[in-house]
Short mmCIF file of C-alpha atoms and ligand atoms in Angstrom, two decimals:
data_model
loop_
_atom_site.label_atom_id
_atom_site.label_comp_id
_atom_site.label_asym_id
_atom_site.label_seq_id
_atom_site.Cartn_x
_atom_site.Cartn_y
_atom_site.Cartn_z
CA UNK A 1 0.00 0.00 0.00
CA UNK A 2 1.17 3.64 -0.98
CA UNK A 3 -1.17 5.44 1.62
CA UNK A 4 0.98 8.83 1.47
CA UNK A 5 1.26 9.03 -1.88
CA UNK A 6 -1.43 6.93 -3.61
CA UNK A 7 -1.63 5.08 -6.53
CA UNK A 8 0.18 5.76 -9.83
CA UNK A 9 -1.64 4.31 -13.28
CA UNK A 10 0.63 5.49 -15.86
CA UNK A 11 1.00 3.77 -18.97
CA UNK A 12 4.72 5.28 -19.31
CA UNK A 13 6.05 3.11 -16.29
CA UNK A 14 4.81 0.44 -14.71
CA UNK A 15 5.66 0.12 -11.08
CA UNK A 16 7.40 -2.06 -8.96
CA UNK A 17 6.18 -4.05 -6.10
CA UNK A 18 7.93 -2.94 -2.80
CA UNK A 19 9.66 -6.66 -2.27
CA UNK A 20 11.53 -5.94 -5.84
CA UNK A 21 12.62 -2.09 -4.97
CA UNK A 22 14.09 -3.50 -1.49
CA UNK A 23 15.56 -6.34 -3.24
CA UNK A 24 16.98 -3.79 -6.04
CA UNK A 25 18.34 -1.21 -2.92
CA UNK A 26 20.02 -4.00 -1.88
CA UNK A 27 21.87 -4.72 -4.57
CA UNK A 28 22.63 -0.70 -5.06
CA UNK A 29 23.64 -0.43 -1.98
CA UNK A 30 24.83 -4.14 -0.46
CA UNK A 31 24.56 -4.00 3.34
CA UNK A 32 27.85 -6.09 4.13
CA UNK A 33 30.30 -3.78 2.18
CA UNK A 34 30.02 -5.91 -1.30
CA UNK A 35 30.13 -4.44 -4.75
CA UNK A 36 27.01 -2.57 -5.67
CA UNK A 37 25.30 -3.15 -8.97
CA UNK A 38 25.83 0.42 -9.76
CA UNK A 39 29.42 0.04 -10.97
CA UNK A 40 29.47 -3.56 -11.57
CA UNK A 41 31.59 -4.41 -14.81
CA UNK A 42 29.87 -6.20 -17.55
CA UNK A 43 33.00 -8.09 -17.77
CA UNK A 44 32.48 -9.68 -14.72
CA UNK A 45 31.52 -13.45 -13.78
CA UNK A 46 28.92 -11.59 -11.54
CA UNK A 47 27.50 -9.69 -14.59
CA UNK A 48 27.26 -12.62 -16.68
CA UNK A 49 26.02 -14.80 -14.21
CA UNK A 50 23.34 -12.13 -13.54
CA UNK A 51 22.71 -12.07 -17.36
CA UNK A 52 22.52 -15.73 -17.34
CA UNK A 53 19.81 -16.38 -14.41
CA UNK A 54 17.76 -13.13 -15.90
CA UNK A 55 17.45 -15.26 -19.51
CA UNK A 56 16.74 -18.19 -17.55
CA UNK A 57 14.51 -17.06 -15.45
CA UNK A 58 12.56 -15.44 -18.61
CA UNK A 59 12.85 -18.73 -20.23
CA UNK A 60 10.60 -20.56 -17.72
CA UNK A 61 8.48 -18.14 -17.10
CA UNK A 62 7.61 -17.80 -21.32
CA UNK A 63 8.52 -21.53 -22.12
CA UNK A 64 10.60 -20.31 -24.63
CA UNK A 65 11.90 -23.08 -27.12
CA UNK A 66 15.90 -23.51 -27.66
CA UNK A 67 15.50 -22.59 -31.40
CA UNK A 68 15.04 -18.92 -30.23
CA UNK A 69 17.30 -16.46 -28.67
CA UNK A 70 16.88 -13.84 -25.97
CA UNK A 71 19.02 -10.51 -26.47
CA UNK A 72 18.84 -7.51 -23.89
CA UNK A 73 19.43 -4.22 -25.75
CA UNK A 74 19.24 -0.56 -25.27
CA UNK A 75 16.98 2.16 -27.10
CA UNK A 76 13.92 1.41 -26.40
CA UNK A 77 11.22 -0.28 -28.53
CA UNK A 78 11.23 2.89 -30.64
CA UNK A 79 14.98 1.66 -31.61
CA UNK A 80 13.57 -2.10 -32.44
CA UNK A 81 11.15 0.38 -35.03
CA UNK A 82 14.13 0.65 -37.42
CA UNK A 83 16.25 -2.19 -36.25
CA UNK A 84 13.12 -4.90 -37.74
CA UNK A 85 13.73 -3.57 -41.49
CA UNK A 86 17.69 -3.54 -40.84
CA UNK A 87 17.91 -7.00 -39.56
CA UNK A 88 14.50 -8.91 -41.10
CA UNK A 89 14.53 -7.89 -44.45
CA UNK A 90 17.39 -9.65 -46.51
CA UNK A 91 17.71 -7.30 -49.42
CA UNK A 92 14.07 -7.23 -50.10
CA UNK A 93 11.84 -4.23 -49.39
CA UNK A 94 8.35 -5.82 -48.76
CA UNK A 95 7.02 -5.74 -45.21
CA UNK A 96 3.60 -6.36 -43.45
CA UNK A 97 1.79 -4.58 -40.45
CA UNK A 98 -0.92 -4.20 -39.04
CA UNK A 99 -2.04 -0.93 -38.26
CA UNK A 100 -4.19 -1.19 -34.80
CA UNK A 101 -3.62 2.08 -33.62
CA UNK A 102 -0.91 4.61 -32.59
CA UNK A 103 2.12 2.55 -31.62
CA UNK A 104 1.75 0.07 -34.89
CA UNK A 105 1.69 3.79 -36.59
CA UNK A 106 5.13 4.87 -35.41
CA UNK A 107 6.40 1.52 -35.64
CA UNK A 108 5.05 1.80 -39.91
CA UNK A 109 6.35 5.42 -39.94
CA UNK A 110 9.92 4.13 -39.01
CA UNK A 111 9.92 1.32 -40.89
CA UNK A 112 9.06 3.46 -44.51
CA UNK A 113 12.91 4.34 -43.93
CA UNK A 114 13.92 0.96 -44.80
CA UNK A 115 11.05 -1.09 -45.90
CA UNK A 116 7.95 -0.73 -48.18
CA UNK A 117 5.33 -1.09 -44.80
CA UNK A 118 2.10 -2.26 -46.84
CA UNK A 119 -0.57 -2.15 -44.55
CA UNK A 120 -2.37 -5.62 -44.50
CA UNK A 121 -5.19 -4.65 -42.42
CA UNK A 122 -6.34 -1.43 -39.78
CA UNK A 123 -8.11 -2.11 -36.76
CA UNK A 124 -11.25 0.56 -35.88
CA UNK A 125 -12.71 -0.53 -32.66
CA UNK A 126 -11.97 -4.20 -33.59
CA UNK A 127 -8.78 -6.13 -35.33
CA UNK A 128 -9.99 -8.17 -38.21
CA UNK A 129 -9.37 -11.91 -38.52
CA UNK A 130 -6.37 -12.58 -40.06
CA UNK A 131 -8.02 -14.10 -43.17
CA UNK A 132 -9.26 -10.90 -44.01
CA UNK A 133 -6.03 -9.24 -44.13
CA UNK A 134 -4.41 -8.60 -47.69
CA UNK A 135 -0.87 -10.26 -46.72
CA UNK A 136 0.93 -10.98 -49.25
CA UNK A 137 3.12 -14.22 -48.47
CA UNK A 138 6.26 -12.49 -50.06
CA UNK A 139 6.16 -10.19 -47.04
CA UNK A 140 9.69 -10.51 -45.02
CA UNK A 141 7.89 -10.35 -41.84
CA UNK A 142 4.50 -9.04 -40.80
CA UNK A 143 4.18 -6.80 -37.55
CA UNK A 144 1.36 -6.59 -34.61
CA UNK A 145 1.26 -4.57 -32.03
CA UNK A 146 0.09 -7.20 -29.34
CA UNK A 147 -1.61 -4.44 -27.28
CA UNK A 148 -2.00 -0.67 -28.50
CA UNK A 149 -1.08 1.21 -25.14
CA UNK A 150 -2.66 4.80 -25.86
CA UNK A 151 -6.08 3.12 -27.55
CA UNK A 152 -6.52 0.39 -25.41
CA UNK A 153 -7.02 -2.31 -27.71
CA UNK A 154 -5.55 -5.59 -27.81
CA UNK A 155 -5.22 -8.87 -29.85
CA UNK A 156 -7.17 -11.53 -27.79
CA UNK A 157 -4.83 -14.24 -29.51
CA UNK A 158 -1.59 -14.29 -31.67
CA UNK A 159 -2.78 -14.37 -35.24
CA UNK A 160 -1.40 -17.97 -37.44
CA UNK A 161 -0.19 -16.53 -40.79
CA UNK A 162 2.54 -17.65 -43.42
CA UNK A 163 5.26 -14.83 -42.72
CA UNK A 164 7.20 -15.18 -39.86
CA UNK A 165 5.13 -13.17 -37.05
CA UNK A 166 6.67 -10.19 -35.45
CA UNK A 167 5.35 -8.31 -32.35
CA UNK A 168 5.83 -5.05 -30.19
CA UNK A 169 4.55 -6.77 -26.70
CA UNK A 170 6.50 -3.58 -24.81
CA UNK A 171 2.73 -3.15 -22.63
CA UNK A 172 1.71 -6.95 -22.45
CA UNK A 173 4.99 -9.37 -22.14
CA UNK A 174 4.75 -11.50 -19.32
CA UNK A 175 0.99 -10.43 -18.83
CA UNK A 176 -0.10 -13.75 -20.09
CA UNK A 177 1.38 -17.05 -21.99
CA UNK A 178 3.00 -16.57 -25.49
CA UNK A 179 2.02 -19.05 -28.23
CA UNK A 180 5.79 -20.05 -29.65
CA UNK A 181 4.39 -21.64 -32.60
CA UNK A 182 2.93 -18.81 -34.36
CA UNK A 183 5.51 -16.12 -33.28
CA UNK A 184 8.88 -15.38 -34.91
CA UNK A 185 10.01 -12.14 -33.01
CA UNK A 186 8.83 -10.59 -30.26
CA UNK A 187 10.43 -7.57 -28.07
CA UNK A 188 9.17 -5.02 -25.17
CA UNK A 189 10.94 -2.42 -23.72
CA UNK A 190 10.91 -3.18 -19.81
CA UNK A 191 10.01 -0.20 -18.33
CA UNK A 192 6.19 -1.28 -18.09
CA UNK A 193 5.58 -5.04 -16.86
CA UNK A 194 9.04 -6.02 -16.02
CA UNK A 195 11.38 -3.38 -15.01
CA UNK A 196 12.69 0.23 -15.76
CA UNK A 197 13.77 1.87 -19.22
CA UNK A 198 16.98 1.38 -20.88
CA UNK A 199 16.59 -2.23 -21.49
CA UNK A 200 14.77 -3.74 -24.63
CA UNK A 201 14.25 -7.95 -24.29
CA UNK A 202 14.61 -9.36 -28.03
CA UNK A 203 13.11 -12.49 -28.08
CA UNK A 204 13.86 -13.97 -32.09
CA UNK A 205 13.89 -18.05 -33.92
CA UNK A 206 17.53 -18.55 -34.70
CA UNK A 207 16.78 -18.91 -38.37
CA UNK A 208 15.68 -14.99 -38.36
CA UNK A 209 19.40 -14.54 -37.60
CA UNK A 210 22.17 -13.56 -40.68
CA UNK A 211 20.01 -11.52 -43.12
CA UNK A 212 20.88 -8.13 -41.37
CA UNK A 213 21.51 -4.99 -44.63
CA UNK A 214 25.24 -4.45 -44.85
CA UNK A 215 24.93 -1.05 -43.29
CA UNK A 216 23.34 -1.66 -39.76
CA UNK A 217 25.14 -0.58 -37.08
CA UNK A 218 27.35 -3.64 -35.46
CA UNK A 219 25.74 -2.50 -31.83
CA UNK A 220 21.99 -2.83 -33.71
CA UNK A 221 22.86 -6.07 -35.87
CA UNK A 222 20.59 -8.84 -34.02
CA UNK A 223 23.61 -11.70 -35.50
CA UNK A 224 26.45 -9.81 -33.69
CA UNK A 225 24.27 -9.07 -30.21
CA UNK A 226 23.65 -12.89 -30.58
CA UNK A 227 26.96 -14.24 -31.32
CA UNK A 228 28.59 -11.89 -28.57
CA UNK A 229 25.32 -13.15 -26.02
CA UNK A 230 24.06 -9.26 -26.05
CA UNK A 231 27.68 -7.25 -25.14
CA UNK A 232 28.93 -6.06 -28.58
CA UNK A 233 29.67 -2.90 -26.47
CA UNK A 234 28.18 -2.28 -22.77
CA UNK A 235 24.47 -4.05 -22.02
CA UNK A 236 22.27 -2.28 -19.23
CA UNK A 237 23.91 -3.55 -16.78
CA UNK A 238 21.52 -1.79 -13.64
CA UNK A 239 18.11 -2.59 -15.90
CA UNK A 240 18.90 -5.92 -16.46
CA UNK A 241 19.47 -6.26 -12.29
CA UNK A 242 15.96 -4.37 -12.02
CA UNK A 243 14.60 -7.25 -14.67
CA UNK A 244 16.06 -9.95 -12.79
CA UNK A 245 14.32 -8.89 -9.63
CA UNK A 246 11.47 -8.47 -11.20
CA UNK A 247 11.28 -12.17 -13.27
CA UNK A 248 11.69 -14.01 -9.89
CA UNK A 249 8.91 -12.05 -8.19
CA UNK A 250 6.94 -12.91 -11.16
CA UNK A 251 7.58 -16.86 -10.59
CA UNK A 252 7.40 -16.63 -6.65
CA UNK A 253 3.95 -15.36 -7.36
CA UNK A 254 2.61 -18.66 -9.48
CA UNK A 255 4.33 -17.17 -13.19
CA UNK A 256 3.01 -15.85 -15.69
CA UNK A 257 -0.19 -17.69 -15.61
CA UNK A 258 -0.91 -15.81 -11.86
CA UNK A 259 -0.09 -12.18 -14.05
CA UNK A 260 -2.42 -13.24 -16.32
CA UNK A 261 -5.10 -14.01 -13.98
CA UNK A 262 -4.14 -10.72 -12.26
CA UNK A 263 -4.43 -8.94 -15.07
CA UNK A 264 -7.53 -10.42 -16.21
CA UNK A 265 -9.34 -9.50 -12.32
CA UNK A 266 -8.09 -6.13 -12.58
CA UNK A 267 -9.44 -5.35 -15.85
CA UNK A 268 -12.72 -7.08 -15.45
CA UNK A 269 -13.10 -4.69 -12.34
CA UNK A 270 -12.61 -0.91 -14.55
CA UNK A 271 -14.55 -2.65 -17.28
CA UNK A 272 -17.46 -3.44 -15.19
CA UNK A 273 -17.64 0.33 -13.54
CA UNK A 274 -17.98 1.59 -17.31
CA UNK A 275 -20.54 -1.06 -18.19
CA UNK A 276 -22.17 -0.34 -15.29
CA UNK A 277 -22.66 3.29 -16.01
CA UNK A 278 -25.40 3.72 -18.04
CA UNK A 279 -23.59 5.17 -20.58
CA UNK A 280 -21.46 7.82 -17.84
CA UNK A 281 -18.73 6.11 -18.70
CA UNK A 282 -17.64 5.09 -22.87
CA UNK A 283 -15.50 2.58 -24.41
CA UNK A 284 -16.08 1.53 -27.90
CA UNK A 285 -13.67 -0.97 -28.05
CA UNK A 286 -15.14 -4.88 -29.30
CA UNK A 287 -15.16 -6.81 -25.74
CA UNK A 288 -12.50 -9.17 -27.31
CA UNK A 289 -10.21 -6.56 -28.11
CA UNK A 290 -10.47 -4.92 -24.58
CA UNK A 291 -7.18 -4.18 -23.61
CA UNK A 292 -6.47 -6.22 -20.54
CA UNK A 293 -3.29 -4.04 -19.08
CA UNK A 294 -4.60 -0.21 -20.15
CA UNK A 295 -8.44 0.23 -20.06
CA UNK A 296 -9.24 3.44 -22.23
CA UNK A 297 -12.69 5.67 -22.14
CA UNK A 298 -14.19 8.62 -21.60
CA UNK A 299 -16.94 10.15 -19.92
CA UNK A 300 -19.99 11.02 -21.79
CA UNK A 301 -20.09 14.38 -20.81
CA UNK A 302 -16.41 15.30 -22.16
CA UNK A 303 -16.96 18.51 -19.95
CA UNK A 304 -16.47 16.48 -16.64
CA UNK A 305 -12.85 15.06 -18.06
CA UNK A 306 -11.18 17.61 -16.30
CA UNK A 307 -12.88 17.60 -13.21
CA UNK A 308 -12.35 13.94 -12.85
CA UNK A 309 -8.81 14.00 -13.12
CA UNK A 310 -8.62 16.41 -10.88
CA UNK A 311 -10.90 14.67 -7.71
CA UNK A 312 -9.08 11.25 -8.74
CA UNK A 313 -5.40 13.41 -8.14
CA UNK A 314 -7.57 14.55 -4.76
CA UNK A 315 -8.38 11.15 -3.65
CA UNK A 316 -4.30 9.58 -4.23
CA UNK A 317 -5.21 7.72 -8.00
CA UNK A 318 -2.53 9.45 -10.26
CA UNK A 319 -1.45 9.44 -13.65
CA UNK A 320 -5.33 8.50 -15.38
CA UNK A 321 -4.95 10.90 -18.12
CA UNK A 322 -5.13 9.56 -21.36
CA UNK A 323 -2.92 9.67 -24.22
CA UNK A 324 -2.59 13.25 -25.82
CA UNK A 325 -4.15 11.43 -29.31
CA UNK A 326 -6.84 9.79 -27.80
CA UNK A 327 -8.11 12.27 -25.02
CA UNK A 328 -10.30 10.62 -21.94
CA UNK A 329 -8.96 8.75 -19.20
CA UNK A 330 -6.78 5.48 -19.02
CA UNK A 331 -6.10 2.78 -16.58
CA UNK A 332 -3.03 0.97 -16.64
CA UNK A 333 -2.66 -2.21 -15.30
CA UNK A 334 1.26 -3.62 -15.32
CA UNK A 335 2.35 -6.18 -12.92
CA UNK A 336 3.44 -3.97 -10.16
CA UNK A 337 -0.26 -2.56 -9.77
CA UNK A 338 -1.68 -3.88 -6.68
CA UNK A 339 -5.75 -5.29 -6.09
CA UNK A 340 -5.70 -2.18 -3.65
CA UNK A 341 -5.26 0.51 -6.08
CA UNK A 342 -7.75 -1.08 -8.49
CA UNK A 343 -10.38 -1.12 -5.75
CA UNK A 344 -9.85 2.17 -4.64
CA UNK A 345 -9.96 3.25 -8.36
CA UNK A 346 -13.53 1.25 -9.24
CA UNK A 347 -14.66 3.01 -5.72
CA UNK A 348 -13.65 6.58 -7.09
CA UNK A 349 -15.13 5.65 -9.87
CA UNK A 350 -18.46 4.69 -9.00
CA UNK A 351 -18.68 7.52 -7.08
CA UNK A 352 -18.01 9.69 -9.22
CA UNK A 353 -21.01 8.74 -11.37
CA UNK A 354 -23.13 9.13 -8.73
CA UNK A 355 -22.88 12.24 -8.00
CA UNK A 356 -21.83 14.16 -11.22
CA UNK A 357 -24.25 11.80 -13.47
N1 PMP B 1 5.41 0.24 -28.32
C1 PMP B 1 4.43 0.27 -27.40
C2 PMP B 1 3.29 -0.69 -27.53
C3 PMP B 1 4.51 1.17 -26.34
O1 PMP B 1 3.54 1.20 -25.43
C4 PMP B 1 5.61 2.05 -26.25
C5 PMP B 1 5.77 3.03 -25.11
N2 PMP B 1 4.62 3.59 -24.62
C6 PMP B 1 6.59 1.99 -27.24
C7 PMP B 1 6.46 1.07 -28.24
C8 PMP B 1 7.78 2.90 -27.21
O2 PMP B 1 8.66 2.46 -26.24
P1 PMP B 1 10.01 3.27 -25.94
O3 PMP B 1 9.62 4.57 -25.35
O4 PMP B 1 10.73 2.38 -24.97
O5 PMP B 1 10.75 3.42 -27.22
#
């Protein structure tokens, strides 16, 4: 519980439960004199071995098959925007994506540097089966955007489809199980469901590997991070620590099935306040595309926007504002977030209708 300072729901960061900041002080600032993670050499045994149990650890927790690789890199899943084309394309120009909203959009945007993006299908309130989308099987890879963070929309299942699969999962890894046989690539940035920023997980089948353009920088080039296991130059070494705190909270509380089921609660409890409204409360979304980890809507009376963020700042629920595109309010839901906050949020909530409705 954060009594003194309430509850953060920002989509930006996720937070961190209290066991994995002590655990992560602890290893800034080791009680018995020892060398603090702060200035710990990558070169180290300890830095590899830390390395080492983080991959592991991901590697239960995902079931992740040998044939695939794990790299931890730096930039940001903005960075993996322009590193797909570099590494996936082989000399050819022709790549897929899905356009679901505004993350798949910058992910496109960047990709148009490298790559002709052809847009196989656009998601408005819904994502269309994958046999309705116009991919052609020539495409080098085709992109998703597991869940759209600033619309709140999400793919209830990985799509099957004949070009190797590639997803953005930077606001839903480790929120629920990943389906190995229909994905070829997928990466997050850490700072939401499994750490802080500065670290990017790169999770690709071997066979992906060796088709990077000539001209990509060695520190981007997916075959070099692999070959030299992810320290071409200096990996995140404090991020990494942060993820490896994290990934064994995640399996002492029952894995990636109990986030899932976490996840799954939480949302159900913000989705039933709006569908409980009578209409105070909006989302257009299609119930099976219902973002599980960042519930988006907005009040009917767009006037009242304001004055909810406000009273919700008043009563210790921060950081509801929506996405400067999309307007409205939004929830998010990472693993950090705790049952109390959620409750305390569906209370406001309610409340709220009653007596401005
Ligand atoms: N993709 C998705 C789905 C995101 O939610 C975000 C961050 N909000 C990004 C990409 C960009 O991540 P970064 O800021 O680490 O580049």
């Amino acid at each position: 519980p954060q009594p003194a300072t309430g509850y953060s729901f920002s989509a930006a960061s996720g937070p961190l439960p209290a066991e994995v900041r002590a655990a992560v002080a602890e290893a800034c600032m080791p009680p018995n004199g020892g060398r603090s993670i702060l200035s710990l050499p990558f070169t180290s045994d300890a830095y590899r071995r830390l390395q080492d149990e983080t991959e592991a650890c991901l590697r239960r927790l995902l079931d992740i098959p040998d044939e695939f690789r794990v790299l931890f890199l730096q930039g940001g899943a903005t960075l993996q925007f322009a590193m797909l084309p570099l590494n996936l394309l082989g000399g050819a120009r022709l790549a897929a994506y899905v356009d679901t909203g505004h993350w798949s959009r910058r992910a496109i945007e960047e990709a148009g540097r490298y790559a002709d993006p052809d847009i196989v299908a656009r998601a408005v309130g819904h994502i269309p089966h994958e046999h309705d989308w116009q991919l052609d099987p020539r495409a080098a890879y085709c992109h998703i955007t597991t869940n759209e963070t600033a619309d709140g929309l999400q793919f209830d299942r990985l799509p099957a489809i004949p070009v190797p699969l590639v997803a953005d999962m930077s606001s839903d890894l480790l929120t629920r199980p990943l389906d190995f046989t229909r994905l070829a690539l997928g990466y997050a940035a850490t700072q939401k469901t499994i750490g802080v920023p500065g670290l990017t997980v790169l999770i690709l089948r071997a066979d992906l590997l060796g088709r990077a353009h000539p001209a990509t920088p060695r520190a981007m080039n997916y075959t070099a991070q692999a070959e030299a296991a992810s320290r071409v130059n200096t990996p995140p070494v404090f991020p990494v620590l942060v993820a490896h705190r994290m990934l064994h909270w995640i399996e002492r509380q029952g894995g990636v099935a109990a986030m899932a089921a976490a996840v799954e609660r939480r949302s159900a409890a913000v989705y039933a306040v709006l569908d409980d409204s009578g209409g105070f409360y909006r989302n257009t979304i299609a119930r099976a595309h219902r973002s599980r980890v960042n519930p988006c809507f907005h009040l009917a009376d767009q006037g009242l926007t304001e004055r909810f963020l406000d009273a919700a700042q008043r009563a210790g629920l921060h950081d509801l504002r929506g996405h400067p595109r999309t307007g409205g309010i939004r929830v998010s839901l990472y693993n950090g977030v705790e049952d109390e906050a959620v409750a305390a949020l569906a209370g406001f909530m309610r409340e709220f209708a009653r007596t401005q409705g």
